[in-house]
Tab-separated table of C-alpha atoms in Angstrom:
chain	number	residue	atom	x	y	z
A	47	LEU	CA	-30.423	9.524	47.575
A	48	ALA	CA	-29.821	7.369	44.461
A	49	ARG	CA	-28.636	10.430	42.554
A	50	ARG	CA	-26.153	11.325	45.312
A	51	LEU	CA	-24.806	7.767	45.290
A	52	VAL	CA	-24.213	7.891	41.499
A	53	VAL	CA	-22.442	11.272	41.786
A	54	ALA	CA	-20.347	9.983	44.684
A	55	ALA	CA	-19.413	6.860	42.687
A	56	VAL	CA	-18.332	8.933	39.652
A	57	VAL	CA	-16.242	11.233	41.886
A	58	ALA	CA	-14.634	8.177	43.498
A	59	LEU	CA	-13.799	6.673	40.105
A	60	PHE	CA	-12.199	9.942	38.949
A	61	SER	CA	-10.212	10.172	42.198
A	62	ALA	CA	-8.983	6.599	41.845
A	63	GLY	CA	-7.943	7.243	38.250
A	64	ILE	CA	-10.231	4.496	36.975
A	65	LEU	CA	-12.493	6.792	34.979
A	66	THR	CA	-10.814	9.320	32.737
A	67	VAL	CA	-12.069	11.638	30.070
A	68	THR	CA	-10.005	11.751	26.921
A	69	THR	CA	-10.188	13.986	23.922
A	70	ALA	CA	-10.243	12.059	20.670
A	71	ALA	CA	-7.499	12.779	18.171
A	72	PRO	CA	-8.635	13.967	14.763
A	73	ALA	CA	-9.812	11.044	12.677
A	74	GLN	CA	-7.659	10.001	9.751
A	75	ALA	CA	-8.947	7.661	7.113
A	76	ALA	CA	-7.059	4.411	6.800
A	77	ALA	CA	-4.685	4.195	3.850
A	78	ARG	CA	-6.383	2.580	0.853
A	79	LEU	CA	-5.425	1.631	-2.676
A	80	ASN	CA	-7.912	1.597	-5.530
A	81	VAL	CA	-6.642	-0.190	-8.631
A	82	SER	CA	-8.073	-0.341	-12.127
A	83	SER	CA	-6.522	-2.180	-15.043
A	84	SER	CA	-6.712	-1.831	-18.789
A	85	LEU	CA	-8.959	-4.926	-18.534
A	86	GLY	CA	-11.255	-3.315	-15.933
A	87	GLY	CA	-11.082	-3.378	-12.116
A	88	ALA	CA	-8.465	-5.298	-10.150
A	89	VAL	CA	-7.952	-7.828	-12.955
A	90	ALA	CA	-4.699	-8.744	-14.702
A	91	SER	CA	-4.012	-10.963	-17.675
A	92	ARG	CA	-2.603	-14.469	-17.250
A	93	SER	CA	-0.930	-14.220	-20.660
A	94	GLY	CA	1.189	-11.058	-20.428
A	95	PRO	CA	1.625	-7.569	-19.011
A	96	THR	CA	-1.297	-5.449	-17.842
A	97	THR	CA	-1.347	-1.680	-17.274
A	98	PHE	CA	-2.916	-0.371	-14.036
A	99	THR	CA	-3.878	2.977	-12.584
A	100	VAL	CA	-3.204	2.899	-8.833
A	101	SER	CA	-4.866	5.576	-6.697
A	102	GLY	CA	-4.084	6.019	-3.022
A	103	SER	CA	-6.156	7.815	-0.390
A	104	GLY	CA	-5.989	8.271	3.378
A	105	PHE	CA	-2.196	8.073	3.529
A	106	GLN	CA	-0.266	10.027	6.136
A	107	ALA	CA	1.276	12.887	4.158
A	108	ILE	CA	4.230	14.535	5.868
A	109	ASP	CA	4.741	17.963	4.296
A	110	GLY	CA	8.441	18.396	3.550
A	111	GLY	CA	9.157	14.967	5.059
A	112	PHE	CA	11.954	12.719	3.895
A	113	GLY	CA	10.858	9.980	1.473
A	114	GLY	CA	7.273	8.892	0.994
A	115	VAL	CA	5.931	5.469	0.006
A	116	TYR	CA	6.875	2.763	-2.434
A	117	VAL	CA	4.063	1.188	-4.419
A	118	GLY	CA	4.797	-2.289	-5.688
A	119	PHE	CA	3.083	-5.280	-7.187
A	120	GLY	CA	3.717	-8.584	-5.488
A	121	TRP	CA	2.789	-11.061	-2.798
A	122	VAL	CA	1.925	-10.616	0.885
A	123	ASN	CA	1.660	-13.286	3.548
A	124	GLY	CA	-1.280	-12.598	5.863
A	125	SER	CA	-2.283	-9.353	7.564
A	126	ASN	CA	0.983	-8.770	9.461
A	127	TRP	CA	3.165	-8.546	6.339
A	128	GLY	CA	4.264	-4.903	6.720
A	129	PRO	CA	7.718	-3.679	7.765
A	130	SER	CA	6.157	-1.803	10.711
A	131	LYS	CA	5.048	-5.207	12.063
A	132	GLY	CA	8.448	-6.826	11.509
A	133	GLY	CA	7.759	-8.013	7.950
A	134	ALA	CA	10.678	-8.359	5.568
A	135	THR	CA	11.176	-8.699	1.807
A	136	GLY	CA	11.215	-12.354	0.750
A	137	ASN	CA	9.725	-13.449	4.075
A	138	SER	CA	6.315	-11.811	4.591
A	139	PHE	CA	6.110	-9.881	1.313
A	140	ASP	CA	7.870	-9.720	-2.019
A	141	TYR	CA	7.506	-7.616	-5.139
A	142	VAL	CA	8.562	-7.326	-8.757
A	143	PRO	CA	11.941	-5.574	-8.612
A	144	ASP	CA	12.496	-2.520	-10.746
A	145	ASP	CA	15.133	0.123	-11.314
A	146	GLN	CA	15.032	2.906	-8.693
A	147	SER	CA	15.173	5.580	-11.407
A	148	LYS	CA	12.288	7.883	-12.260
A	149	ASN	CA	11.922	6.319	-15.730
A	150	ASN	CA	11.761	2.634	-14.762
A	151	GLN	CA	9.503	-0.131	-16.165
A	152	GLY	CA	6.575	0.752	-13.889
A	153	TYR	CA	6.713	-2.376	-11.714
A	154	GLN	CA	7.558	-0.303	-8.638
A	155	THR	CA	6.935	3.398	-8.084
A	156	PHE	CA	8.130	5.914	-5.555
A	157	VAL	CA	5.564	8.483	-4.373
A	158	ALA	CA	7.251	11.368	-2.536
A	159	PHE	CA	5.754	13.333	0.321
A	160	PRO	CA	4.629	16.852	-0.667
A	161	GLY	CA	7.631	19.199	-0.670
A	162	SER	CA	10.107	16.377	-0.041
A	163	GLU	CA	13.733	16.876	-1.082
A	164	THR	CA	13.490	13.433	-2.734
A	165	ALA	CA	10.597	14.420	-5.047
A	166	GLY	CA	12.920	14.743	-8.050
A	167	GLU	CA	13.500	10.979	-8.133
A	168	ALA	CA	9.811	10.067	-7.669
A	169	GLN	CA	7.225	8.869	-10.190
A	170	GLY	CA	4.545	10.771	-8.275
A	171	THR	CA	3.954	13.147	-5.374
A	172	MET	CA	1.454	12.662	-2.579
A	173	SER	CA	-1.034	15.484	-2.004
A	174	SER	CA	-1.293	17.067	1.433
A	175	ASP	CA	-4.558	15.146	1.919
A	176	GLY	CA	-2.703	11.812	1.532
A	177	SER	CA	-3.824	10.974	-2.005
A	178	PHE	CA	-1.853	10.085	-5.126
A	179	ARG	CA	-2.263	8.461	-8.542
A	180	VAL	CA	0.351	6.544	-10.557
A	181	GLN	CA	0.497	4.268	-13.591
A	182	MET	CA	1.988	0.816	-13.037
A	183	ALA	CA	2.494	-2.481	-14.832
A	184	VAL	CA	1.984	-6.115	-13.844
A	185	PRO	CA	4.262	-8.437	-15.856
A	186	GLY	CA	1.973	-11.475	-15.535
A	187	PRO	CA	1.132	-14.039	-12.858
A	188	THR	CA	4.688	-15.234	-12.236
A	189	PHE	CA	7.869	-13.318	-11.446
A	190	THR	CA	11.119	-13.552	-9.518
A	191	GLY	CA	10.764	-11.318	-6.482
A	192	ALA	CA	13.236	-8.849	-5.020
A	193	GLY	CA	13.950	-11.510	-2.380
A	194	GLY	CA	15.104	-13.929	-5.108
A	195	LYS	CA	12.204	-16.403	-4.915
A	196	ARG	CA	9.932	-17.361	-7.804
A	197	ILE	CA	6.385	-16.131	-7.064
A	198	ASP	CA	3.292	-17.672	-8.670
A	199	CYS	CA	0.268	-15.420	-8.154
A	200	LEU	CA	-2.050	-18.250	-9.202
A	201	LYS	CA	-1.025	-20.046	-5.984
A	202	VAL	CA	-0.507	-17.152	-3.526
A	203	THR	CA	-2.258	-13.827	-2.874
A	204	CYS	CA	-0.813	-11.035	-5.015
A	205	GLY	CA	-1.738	-7.407	-5.493
A	206	PHE	CA	-0.546	-3.840	-5.080
A	207	PHE	CA	0.842	-2.682	-1.774
A	208	THR	CA	2.650	0.235	-0.175
A	209	TRP	CA	5.430	0.531	2.368
A	210	GLY	CA	7.616	3.363	3.657
A	211	ALA	CA	10.233	4.577	1.180
A	212	HIS	CA	13.941	4.885	1.945
A	213	GLY	CA	13.767	2.620	5.003
A	214	VAL	CA	11.159	4.657	6.901
A	215	ARG	CA	8.685	2.335	8.663
A	216	ASN	CA	5.174	3.695	9.099
A	217	GLY	CA	2.220	1.357	9.585
A	218	ALA	CA	-0.207	4.172	8.663
A	219	ASN	CA	1.192	4.041	5.118
A	220	GLU	CA	1.041	0.271	4.584
A	221	ALA	CA	-1.897	-0.870	2.454
A	222	PHE	CA	-2.684	-3.867	0.263
A	223	THR	CA	-5.269	-4.451	-2.502
A	224	PRO	CA	-5.455	-7.908	-4.138
A	225	VAL	CA	-5.464	-8.499	-7.880
A	226	THR	CA	-6.937	-11.517	-9.675
A	227	PHE	CA	-5.687	-13.051	-12.903
A	228	GLN	CA	-8.297	-13.754	-15.529
A	229	THR	CA	-8.087	-16.763	-17.794
A	230	GLY	CA	-8.287	-15.835	-21.442
A	231	ALA	CA	-7.919	-12.099	-20.752
A	232	ALA	CA	-5.920	-10.247	-23.371
A	233	SER	CA	-2.743	-8.635	-22.160
A	234	ALA	CA	-2.341	-4.863	-22.262
A	235	ASP	CA	-0.250	-5.141	-25.419
A	236	GLN	CA	-2.991	-7.145	-27.142
A	237	VAL	CA	-5.686	-4.709	-25.967
A	238	ASP	CA	-3.720	-1.695	-27.233
A	239	SER	CA	-3.171	-3.242	-30.664
A	240	HIS	CA	-6.910	-3.479	-31.499
């Protein structure tokens, strides 16, 4: 009798639309950035520029898609900083501006989707599995952001982050990894000269 009541209850829930069975979509890893500097780890110099290797994984790669992602160094304000959540440059995030050309100073990079028509202007290309690797530079703990404000990374949270390139908003491709500034650390130029 108890078994019949349970079966009847499940049938009633299905009929009422309260209980549904869904098929899970394939899992995709969340977009992540791993950064390593010439000083080791996510550490930059307080006294000058620092060279970084920035590796991305778990990004949504759109084969042949327009654009890709920008990778920049700068400041974010909280967890809802991204353009997909209404964030805007100079308001919820800001970054060190750089020339949009392929051979810029390395403060901002463009990573194109695999097979994208815009790949010729990019500093890197995303693999079909959503990974990439680029070299970047951090000028130091202070800079004037693309939004025109002076940013002091010793007072606000700074690091590397990604957002959709060419105006494409995609929350799956927004990631942030903080960077700390070490007192007394030699800059990349000083490290390279020894």
